[in-house]
Coordinates of C-alpha atoms in Angstrom, one line a residue:
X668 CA 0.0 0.0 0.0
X669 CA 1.4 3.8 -0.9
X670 CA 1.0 6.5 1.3
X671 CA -0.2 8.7 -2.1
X672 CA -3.9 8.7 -3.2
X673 CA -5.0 12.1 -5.3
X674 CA -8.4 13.1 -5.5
X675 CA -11.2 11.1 -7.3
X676 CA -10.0 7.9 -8.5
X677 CA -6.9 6.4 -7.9
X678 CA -4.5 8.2 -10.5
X679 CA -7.8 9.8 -12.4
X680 CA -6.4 12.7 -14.2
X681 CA -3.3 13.8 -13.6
X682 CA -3.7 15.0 -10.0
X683 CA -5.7 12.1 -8.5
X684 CA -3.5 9.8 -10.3
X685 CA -1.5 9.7 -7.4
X686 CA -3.9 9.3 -4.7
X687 CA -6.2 6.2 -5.9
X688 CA -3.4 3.9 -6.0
X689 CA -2.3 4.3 -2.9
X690 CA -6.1 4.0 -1.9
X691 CA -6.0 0.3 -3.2
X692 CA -3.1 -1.4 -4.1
X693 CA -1.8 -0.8 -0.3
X694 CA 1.7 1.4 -1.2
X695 CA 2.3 4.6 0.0
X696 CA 3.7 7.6 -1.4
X697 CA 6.0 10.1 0.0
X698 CA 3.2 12.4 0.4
X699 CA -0.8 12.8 0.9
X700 CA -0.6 11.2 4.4
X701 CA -4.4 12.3 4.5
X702 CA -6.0 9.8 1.5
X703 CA -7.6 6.7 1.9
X704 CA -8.4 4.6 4.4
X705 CA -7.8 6.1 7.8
X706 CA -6.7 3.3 9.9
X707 CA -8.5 3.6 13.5
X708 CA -6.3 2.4 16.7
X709 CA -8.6 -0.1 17.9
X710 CA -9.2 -2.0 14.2
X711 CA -5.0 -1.8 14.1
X712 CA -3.5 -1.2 17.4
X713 CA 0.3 -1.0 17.3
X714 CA 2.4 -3.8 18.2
X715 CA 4.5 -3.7 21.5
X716 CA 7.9 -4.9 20.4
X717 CA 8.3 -7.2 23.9
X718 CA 4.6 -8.5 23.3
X719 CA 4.1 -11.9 22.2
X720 CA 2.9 -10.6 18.8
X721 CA 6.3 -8.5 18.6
X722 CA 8.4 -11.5 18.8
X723 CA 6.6 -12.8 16.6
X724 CA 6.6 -10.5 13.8
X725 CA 10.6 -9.3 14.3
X726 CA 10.9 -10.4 11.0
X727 CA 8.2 -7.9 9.3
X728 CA 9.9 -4.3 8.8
X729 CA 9.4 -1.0 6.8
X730 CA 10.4 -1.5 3.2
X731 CA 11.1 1.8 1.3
X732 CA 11.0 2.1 -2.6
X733 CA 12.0 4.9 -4.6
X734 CA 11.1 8.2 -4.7
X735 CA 10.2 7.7 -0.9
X736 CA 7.4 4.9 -1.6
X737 CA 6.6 2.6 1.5
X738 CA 5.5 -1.0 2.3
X739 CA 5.8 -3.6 4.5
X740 CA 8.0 -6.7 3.8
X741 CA 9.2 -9.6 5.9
X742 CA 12.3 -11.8 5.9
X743 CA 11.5 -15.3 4.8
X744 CA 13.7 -18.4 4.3
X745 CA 12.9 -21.8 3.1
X746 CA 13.5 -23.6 6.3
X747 CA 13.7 -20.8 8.5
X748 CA 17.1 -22.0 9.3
X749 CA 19.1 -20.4 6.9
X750 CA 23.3 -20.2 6.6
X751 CA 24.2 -17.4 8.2
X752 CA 26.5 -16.1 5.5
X753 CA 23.6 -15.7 3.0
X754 CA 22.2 -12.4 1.8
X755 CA 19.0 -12.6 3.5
X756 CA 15.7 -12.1 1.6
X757 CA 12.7 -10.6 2.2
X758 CA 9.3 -10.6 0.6
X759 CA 6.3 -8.2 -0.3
X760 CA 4.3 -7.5 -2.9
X761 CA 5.0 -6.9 -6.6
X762 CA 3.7 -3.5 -6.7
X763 CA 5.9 -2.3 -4.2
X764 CA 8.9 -3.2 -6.1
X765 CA 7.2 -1.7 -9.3
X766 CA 3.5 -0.2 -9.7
X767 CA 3.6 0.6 -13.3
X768 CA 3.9 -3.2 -13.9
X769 CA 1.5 -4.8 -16.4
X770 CA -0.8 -7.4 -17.1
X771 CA 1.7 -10.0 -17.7
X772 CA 4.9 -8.3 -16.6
X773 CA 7.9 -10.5 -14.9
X774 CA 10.5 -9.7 -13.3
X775 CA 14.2 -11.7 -12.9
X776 CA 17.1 -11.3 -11.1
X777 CA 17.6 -7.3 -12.0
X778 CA 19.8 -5.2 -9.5
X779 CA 17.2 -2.7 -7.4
X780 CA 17.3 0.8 -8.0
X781 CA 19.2 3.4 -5.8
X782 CA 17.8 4.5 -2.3
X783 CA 15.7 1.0 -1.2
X784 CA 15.6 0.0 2.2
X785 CA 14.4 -2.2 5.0
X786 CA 14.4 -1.9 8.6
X787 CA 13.0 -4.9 10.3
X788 CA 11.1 -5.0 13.7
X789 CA 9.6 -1.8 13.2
X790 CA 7.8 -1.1 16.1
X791 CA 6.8 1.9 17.6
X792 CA 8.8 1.5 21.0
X793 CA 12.2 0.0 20.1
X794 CA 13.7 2.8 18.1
X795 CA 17.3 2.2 19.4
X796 CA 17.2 -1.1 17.7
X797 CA 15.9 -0.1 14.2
X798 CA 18.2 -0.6 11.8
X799 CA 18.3 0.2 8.0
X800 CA 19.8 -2.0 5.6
X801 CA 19.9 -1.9 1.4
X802 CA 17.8 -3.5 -1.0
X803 CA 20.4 -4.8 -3.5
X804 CA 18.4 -7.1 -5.7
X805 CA 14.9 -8.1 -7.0
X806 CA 15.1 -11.7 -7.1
X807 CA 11.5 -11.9 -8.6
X808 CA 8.5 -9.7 -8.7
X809 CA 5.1 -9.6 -10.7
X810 CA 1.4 -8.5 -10.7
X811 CA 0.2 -11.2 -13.1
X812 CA -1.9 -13.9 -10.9
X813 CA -0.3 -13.2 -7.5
X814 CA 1.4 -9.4 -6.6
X815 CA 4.5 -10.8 -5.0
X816 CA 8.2 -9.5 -5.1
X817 CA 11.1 -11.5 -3.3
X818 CA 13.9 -8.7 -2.9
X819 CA 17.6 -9.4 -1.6
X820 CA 19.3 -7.2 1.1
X821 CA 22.8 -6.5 1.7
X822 CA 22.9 -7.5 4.9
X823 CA 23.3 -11.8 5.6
X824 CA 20.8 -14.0 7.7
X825 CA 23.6 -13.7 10.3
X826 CA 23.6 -9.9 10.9
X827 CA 19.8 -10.2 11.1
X828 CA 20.0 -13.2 13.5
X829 CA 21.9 -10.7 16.1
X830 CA 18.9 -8.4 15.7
X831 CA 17.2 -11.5 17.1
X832 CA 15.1 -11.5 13.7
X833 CA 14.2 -15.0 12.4
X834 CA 13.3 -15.4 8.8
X835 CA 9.7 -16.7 8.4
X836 CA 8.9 -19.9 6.6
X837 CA 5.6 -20.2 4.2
X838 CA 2.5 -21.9 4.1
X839 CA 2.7 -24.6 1.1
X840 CA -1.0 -24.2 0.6
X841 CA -3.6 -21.0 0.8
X842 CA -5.8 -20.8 3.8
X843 CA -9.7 -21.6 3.7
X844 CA -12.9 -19.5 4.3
X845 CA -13.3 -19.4 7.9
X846 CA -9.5 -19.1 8.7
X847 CA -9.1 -16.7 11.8
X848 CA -6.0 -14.4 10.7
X849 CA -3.8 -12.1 11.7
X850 CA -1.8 -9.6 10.0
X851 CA 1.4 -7.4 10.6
X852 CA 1.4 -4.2 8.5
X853 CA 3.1 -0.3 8.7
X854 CA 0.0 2.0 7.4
X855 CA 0.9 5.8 6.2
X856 CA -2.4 6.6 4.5
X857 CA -4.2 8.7 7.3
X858 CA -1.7 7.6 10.9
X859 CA -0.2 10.0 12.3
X860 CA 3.4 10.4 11.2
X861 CA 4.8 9.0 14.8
X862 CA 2.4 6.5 14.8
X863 CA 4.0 4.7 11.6
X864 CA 5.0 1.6 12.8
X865 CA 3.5 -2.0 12.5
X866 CA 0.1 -3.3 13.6
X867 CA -2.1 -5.7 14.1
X868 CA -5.1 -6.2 12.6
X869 CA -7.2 -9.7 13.8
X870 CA -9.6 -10.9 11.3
X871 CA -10.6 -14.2 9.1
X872 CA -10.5 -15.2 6.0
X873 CA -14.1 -14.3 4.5
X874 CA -13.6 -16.3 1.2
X875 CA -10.8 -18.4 -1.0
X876 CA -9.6 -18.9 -3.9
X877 CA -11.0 -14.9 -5.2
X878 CA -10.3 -13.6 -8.8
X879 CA -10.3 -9.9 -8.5
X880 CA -9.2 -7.0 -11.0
X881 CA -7.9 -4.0 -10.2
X882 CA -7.2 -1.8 -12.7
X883 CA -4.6 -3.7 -15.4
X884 CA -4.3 -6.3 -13.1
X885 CA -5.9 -10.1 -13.2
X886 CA -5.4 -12.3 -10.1
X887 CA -6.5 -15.4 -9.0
X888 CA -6.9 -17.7 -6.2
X889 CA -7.0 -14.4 -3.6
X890 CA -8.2 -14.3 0.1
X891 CA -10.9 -11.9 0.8
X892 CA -10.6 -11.0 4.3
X893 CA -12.5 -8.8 7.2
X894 CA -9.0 -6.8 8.3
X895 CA -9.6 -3.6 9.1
X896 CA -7.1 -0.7 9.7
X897 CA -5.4 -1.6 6.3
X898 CA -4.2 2.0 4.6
X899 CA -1.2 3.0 2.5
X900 CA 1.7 1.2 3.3
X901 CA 0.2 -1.7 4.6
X902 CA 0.8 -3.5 1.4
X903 CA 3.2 -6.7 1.7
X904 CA 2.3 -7.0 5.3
X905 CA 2.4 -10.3 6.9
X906 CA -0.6 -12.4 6.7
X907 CA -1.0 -15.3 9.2
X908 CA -2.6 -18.0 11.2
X909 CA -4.1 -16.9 14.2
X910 CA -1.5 -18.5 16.4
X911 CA 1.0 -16.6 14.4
X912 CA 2.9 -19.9 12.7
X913 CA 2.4 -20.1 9.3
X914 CA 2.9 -16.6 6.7
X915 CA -0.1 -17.5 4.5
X916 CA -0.2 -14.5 2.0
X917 CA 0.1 -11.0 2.1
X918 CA -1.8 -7.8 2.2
X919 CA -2.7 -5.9 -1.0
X920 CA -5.3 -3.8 -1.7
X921 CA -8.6 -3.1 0.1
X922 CA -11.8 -1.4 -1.1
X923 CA -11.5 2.4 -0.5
X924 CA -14.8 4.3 1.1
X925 CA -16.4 6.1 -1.6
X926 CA -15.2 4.9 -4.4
X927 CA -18.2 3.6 -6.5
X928 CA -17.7 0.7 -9.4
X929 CA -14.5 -1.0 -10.4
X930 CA -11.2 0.7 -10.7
X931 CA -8.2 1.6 -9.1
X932 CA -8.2 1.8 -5.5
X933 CA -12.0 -0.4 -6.0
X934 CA -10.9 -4.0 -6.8
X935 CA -14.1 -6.3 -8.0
X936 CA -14.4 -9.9 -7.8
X937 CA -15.3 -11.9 -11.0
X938 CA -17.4 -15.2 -11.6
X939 CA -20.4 -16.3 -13.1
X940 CA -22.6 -13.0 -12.5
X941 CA -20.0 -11.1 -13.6
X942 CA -18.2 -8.3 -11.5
X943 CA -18.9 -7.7 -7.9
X944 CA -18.2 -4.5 -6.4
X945 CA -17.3 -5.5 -2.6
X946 CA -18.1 -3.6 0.7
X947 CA -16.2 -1.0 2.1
X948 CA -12.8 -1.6 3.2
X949 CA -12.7 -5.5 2.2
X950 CA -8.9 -6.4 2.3
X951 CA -7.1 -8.6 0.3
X952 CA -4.2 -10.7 0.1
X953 CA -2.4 -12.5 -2.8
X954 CA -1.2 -15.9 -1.5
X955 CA 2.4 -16.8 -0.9
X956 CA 2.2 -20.7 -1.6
X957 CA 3.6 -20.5 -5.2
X958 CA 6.4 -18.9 -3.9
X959 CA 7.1 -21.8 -1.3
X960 CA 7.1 -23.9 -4.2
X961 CA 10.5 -22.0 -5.6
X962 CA 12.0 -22.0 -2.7
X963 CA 15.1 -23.9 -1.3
X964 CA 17.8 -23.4 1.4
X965 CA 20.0 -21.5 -1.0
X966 CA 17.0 -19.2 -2.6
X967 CA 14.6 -19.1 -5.1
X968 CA 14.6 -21.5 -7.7
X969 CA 12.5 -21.2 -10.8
X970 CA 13.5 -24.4 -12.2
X971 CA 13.0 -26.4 -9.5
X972 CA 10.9 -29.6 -9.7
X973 CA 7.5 -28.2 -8.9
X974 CA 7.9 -24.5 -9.1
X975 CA 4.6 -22.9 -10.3
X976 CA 5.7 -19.4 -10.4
X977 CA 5.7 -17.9 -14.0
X978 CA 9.4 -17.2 -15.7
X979 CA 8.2 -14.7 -17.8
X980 CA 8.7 -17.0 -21.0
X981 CA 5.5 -16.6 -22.5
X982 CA 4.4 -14.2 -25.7
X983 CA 4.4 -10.9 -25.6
X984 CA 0.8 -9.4 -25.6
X985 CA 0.4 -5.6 -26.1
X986 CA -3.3 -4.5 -25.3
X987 CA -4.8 -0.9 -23.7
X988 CA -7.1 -3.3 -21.7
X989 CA -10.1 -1.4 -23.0
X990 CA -13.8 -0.1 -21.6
X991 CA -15.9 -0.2 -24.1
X992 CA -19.6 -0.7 -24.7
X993 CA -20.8 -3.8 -26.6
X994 CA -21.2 -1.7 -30.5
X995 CA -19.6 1.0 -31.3
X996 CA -19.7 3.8 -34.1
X997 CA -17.4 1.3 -35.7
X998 CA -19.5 -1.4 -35.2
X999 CA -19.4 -4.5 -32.7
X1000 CA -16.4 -3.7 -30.3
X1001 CA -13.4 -5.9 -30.6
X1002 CA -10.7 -7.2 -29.0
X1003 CA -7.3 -5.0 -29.8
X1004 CA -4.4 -7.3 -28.9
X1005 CA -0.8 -7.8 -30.9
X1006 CA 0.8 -11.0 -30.4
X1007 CA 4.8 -11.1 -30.5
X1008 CA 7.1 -13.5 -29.3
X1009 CA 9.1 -13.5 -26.2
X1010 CA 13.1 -12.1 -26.3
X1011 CA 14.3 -15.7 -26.4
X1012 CA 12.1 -16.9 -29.8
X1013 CA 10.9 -19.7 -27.9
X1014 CA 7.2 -19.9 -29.4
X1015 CA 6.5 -19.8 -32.7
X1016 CA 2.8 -20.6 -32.5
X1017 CA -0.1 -19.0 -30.6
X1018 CA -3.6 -19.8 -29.5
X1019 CA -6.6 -18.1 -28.3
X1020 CA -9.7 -18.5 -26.1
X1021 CA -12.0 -16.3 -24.1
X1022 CA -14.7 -15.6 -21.5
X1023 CA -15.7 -13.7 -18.0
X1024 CA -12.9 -13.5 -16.2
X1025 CA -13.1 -15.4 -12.9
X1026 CA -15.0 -18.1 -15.1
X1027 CA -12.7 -18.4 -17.7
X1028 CA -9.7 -21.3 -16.9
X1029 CA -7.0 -19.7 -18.9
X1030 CA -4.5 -22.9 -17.6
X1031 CA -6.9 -25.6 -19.6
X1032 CA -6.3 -26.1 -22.6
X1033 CA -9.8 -26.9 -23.2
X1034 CA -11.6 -24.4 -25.6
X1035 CA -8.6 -22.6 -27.1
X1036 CA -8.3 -22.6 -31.2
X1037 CA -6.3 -23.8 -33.3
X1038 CA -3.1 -22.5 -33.2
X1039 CA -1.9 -19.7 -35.6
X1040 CA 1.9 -19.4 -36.6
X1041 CA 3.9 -16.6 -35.1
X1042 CA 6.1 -14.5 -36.4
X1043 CA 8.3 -12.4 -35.6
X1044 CA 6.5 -9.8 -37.1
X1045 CA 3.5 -10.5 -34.6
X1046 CA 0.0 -11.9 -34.9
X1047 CA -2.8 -9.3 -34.5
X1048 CA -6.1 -10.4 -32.7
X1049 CA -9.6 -8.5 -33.9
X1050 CA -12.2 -11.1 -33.2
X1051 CA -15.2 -9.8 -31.8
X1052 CA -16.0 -9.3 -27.9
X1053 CA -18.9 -11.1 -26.8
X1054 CA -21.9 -8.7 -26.2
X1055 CA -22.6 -9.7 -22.9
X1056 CA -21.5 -7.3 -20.9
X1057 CA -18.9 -7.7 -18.0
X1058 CA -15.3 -8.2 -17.7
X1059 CA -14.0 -11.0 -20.5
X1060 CA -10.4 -12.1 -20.6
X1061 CA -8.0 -13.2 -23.8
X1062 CA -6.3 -16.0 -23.0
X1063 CA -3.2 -16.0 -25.2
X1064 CA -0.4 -19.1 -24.9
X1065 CA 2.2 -19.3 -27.0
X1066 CA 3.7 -23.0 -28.6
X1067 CA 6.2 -24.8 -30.5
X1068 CA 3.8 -26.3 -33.0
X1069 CA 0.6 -26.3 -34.7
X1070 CA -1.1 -29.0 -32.4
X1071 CA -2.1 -27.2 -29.1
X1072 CA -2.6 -31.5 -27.6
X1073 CA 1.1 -31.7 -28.8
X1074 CA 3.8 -32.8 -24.8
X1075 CA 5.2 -29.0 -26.0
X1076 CA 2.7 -27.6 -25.0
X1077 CA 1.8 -28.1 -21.1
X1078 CA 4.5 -25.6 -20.0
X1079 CA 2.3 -23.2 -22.4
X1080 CA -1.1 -23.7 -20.8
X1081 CA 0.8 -22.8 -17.3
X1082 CA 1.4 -19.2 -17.5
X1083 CA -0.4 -18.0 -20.3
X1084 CA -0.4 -14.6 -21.1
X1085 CA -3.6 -12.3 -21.1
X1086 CA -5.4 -9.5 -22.1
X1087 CA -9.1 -7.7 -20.8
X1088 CA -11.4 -5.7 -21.9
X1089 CA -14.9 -4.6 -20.0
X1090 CA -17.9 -4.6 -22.1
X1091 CA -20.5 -2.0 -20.3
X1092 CA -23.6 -0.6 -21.8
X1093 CA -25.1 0.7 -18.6
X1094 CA -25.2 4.3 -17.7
X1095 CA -23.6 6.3 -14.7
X1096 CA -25.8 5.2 -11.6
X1097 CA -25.2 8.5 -10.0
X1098 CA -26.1 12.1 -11.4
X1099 CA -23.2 14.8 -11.9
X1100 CA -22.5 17.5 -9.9
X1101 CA -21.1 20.2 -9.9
X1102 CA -18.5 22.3 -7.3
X1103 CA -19.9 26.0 -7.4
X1104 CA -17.7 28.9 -5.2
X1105 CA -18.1 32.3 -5.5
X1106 CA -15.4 35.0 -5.1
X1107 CA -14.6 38.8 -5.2
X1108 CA -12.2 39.7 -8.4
X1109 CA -9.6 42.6 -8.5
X1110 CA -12.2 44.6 -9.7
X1111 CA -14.6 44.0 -6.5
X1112 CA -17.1 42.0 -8.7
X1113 CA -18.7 39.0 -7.8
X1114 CA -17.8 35.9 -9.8
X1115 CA -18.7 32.2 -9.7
X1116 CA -15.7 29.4 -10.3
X1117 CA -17.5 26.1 -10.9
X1118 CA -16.5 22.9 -11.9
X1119 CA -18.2 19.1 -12.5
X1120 CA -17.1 16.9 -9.9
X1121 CA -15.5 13.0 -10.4
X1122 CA -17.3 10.0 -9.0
X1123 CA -14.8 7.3 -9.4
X1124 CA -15.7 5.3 -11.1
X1125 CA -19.1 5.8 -12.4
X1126 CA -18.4 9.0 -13.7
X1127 CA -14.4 10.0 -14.6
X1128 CA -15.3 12.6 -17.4
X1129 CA -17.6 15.6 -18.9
X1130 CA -18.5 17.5 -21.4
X1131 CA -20.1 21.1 -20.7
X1132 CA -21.6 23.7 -22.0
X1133 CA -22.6 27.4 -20.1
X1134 CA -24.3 30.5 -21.2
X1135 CA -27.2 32.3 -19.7
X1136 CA -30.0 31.4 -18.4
X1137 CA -32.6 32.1 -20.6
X1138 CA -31.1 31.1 -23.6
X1139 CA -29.6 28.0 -23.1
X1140 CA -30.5 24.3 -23.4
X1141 CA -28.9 21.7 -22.5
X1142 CA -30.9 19.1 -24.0
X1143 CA -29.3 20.3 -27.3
X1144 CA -26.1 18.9 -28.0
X1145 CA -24.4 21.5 -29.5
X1146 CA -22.5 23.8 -28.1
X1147 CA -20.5 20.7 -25.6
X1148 CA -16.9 20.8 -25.3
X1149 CA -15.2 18.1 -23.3
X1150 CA -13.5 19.1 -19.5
X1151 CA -10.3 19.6 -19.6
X1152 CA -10.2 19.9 -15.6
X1153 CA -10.1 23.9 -15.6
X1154 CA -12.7 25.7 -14.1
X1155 CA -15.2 27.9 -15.6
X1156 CA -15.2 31.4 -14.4
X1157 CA -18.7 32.9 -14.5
X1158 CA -19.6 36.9 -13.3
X1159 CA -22.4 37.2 -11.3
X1160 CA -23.1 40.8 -12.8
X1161 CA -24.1 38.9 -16.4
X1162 CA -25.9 36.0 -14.9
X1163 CA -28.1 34.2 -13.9
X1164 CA -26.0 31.5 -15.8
X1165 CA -27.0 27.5 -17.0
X1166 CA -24.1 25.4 -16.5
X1167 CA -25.0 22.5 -18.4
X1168 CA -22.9 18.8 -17.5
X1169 CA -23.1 15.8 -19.2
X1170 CA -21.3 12.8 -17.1
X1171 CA -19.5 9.4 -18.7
X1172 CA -17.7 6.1 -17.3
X1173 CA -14.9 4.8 -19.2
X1174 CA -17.3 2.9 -21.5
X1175 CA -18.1 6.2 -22.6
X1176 CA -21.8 6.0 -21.3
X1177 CA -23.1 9.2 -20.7
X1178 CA -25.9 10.5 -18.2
X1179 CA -28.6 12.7 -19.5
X1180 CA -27.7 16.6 -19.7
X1181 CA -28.0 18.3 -16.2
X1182 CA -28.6 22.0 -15.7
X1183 CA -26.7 23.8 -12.9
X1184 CA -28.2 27.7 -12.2
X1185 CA -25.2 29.8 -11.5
X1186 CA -26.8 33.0 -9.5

């Protein structure tokens, strides 16, 4: 989680751009304290670092990106008995290593950027014993299916071991409905700048095996979850068993107050009725089992027997992940995905199949086409979307050959690659409004500065139209220009005014024209 969320919808123009991520996806930014969530001492209280629960969760820290971005990471091991002359690793999520990764984005082995840290145990009363250490390495990190990132520090197990922090071991298999939980995080978002340490939230697991989007992102087998006092910052924080034992996934986004729809900083959940928008302040976590499954006592292993986390070997697919309603001036709306092959060459055919997305198996090779050849030039893919509206995924897995039953192709139907697009003929469910302020000018008149308002993310733009009273109509469309966030300034001395709005979603639906008087 960030500790940056801007105003309407988590990055919506260029000013809440900033703000709506850190209002889901749980990083923080250096600044904008205030968005989001605001975590309440008694749903989070802070850990006491001799408490039971602060021995316990030594090993969870404050992780710190660039440009001042924060998380919450914890030192893990394989065995939890690690050689003491190893760089010691710690994990979080993907987004806190990189939020501008997409769909199908994987990162390997790349050297960390300048200015990442950790301090471990980073409670609120032990501040002689916090310690920073760099972030030298991202071992592995990606947003496609789980949001993890496994980052090496420069300092060894050893060094951490005489900070009496023990690197936690990970649950081999996700938790069930019903689990009671607990999780370790550092909220920004809305805590008080010396009250920025880790804390507790006690909860249970309120459903398994979730696929949610959140804005580019497609992720399966997640844990909805009834935490509270999650916030920017919290992201990567330590998810457990109740007694503590097991780390069984970790936090990463929650649904923020007053956000409306799906979109960033509003994750939905998909399945057979399509998207479903989720209460209030529901937290999630991406599990941390596939990530077991790499892991050995000398690190992370890719190609170790029974590793199912994706190498980021599969085809390149370049989509804008589109809204869109079902026709279109154009006609029927269509997918809008290229097709190339990975760096290494390694597939030089492709096939396709689609469907809602949390329905749609993308790992069974049941129901894909036959497969085209692929070149280096790229395949493109126009078929039509389905009409039905909802949230409909492009599963895209590249092969050796043209028979998609062919033994070459199991590693394909692994990690395939995807892309999404959101078919949505319904209209806005709210009505626009409109911010109206009235002011003195230099030359002692009185003027009006008004401005539509965002309602992430039913409505994220306008057209408008002005002019007096009398005169103007804003059932006719002419005259509507589209708002380019600037306000209109309106004398009082020439009015009364009609300030006309016209609201759409991404889909481009639009409300019906609304008529503001300006007096």
């Amino acid at each position: 989680m960030r500790d940056v969320v801007p105003p309407a919808r988590i990055r919506l123009l260029a000013a809440s751009a900033a703000a709506l991520i850190t209002a889901g996806t749980l990083w923080a930014g250096p600044a904008h304290a205030a968005d989001g969530p605001v975590p309440r001492d008694h749903d989070a209280p802070l850990i006491d670092a001799g408490s039971a629960d602060g021995l316990r969760f030594r090993a969870s820290g404050r992780l710190v990106g660039g440009g001042g971005t924060t998380c919450t990471a914890t030192v893990v091991h394989a065995t939890g008995k690690p050689d003491p002359a190893r760089k010691a690793l710690i994990l979080s999520n993907g987004h806190c290593a990189d939020d501008s990764m997409r769909t199908n984005d994987v990162v390997v082995d790349q050297p960390a950027p300048d200015g990442w840290s950790f301090i471990p145990a980073f409670f609120h009363d032990n501040a002689a014993e916090h310690r920073k250490f760099t972030v030298e390495r991202v071992v592995y990190a990606t947003m496609k299916d789980i949001d993890v990132s496994l980052l090496q520090l420069s300092a060894t197990y050893g060094e951490l071991a005489a900070l009496k922090v023990t690197p936690r071991t990970l649950a081999d298999r996700p938790v069930a409905a019903g689990t009671p939980l607990r999780a370790a995080h550092a909220p920004t978002d809305g805590v008080e700048e010396d009250k920025r340490f880790l804390r507790l939230s006690t909860c249970r697991a309120t459903a398994a095996a979730v696929s949610l989007h959140e804005s580019s992102w497609l992720w399966r087998d997640f844990t909805r979850t009834d935490c509270l006092g999650i916030s920017g910052g919290s992201s990567g924080g330590a998810v457990t068993t109740a007694d503590g034992t097991r780390l069984v996934g970790l936090l990463n986004t929650v649904a923020t107050p007053g956000y409306l729809g799906c979109g960033l900083g509003r994750p939905c959940e998909g399945g057979p009725a399509g998207l479903v928008v989720p209460k209030d302040d529901t937290a999630y976590a991406t599990p941390v089992d596939a990530v077991a499954s790499c892991l050995d006592g000398t690190g992370l292993r890719l190609r170790r027997t029974g590793c199912r986390l994706d190498r980021g070997e599969q085809v390149t697919v370049e989509s804008p992940g589109q809204h869109t309603r079902s026709h279109t001036p154009q006609g029927p709306a269509r997918w809008d995905a290229r097709v190339t092959p990975d760096k290494a060459g390694r597939h030089t055919y492709v096939a396709f199949k689609s469907g809602l997305f949390g329905v749609t198996d993308c790992t069974s090779p049941h129901g894909y086409g036959r497969p085209q050849r692929l070149t280096a030039a790229g395949v493109d893919h126009k078929d039509p979307l389905p009409p039905r509206e909802g949230l409909h995924v492009l599963c895209v897995a590249g092969g050796p050959d043209g028979s998609a039953h062919g033994p070459g192709w199991a590693a394909s139907f692994a990690h395939p690659s995807y892309a999404w697009a959101r078919v949505d003929d319904t209209p806005p469910t709210v009505a626009p409004t409109v911010d109206i302020r009235s002011f003195e000018g230099e030359d002692g008149g009185k003027r009006f500065w008004v401005r539509p308002v965002y309602a992430p993310w039913e409505i994220t733009s306008y057209k408008v139209k002005y002019g007096p009273k009398a005169g103007t109509d804003c059932a006719a469309p002419e005259g509507y220009r589209p708002f380019l966030g600037v306000p209109t300034t309106l004398e009082a001395a020439k009015g009364p005014w009609t300030y006309c709005v016209i609201g759409y979603d991404n889909a481009e639906n639009p409300t019906p024209p609304t008529p503001f008087t300006v007096a």
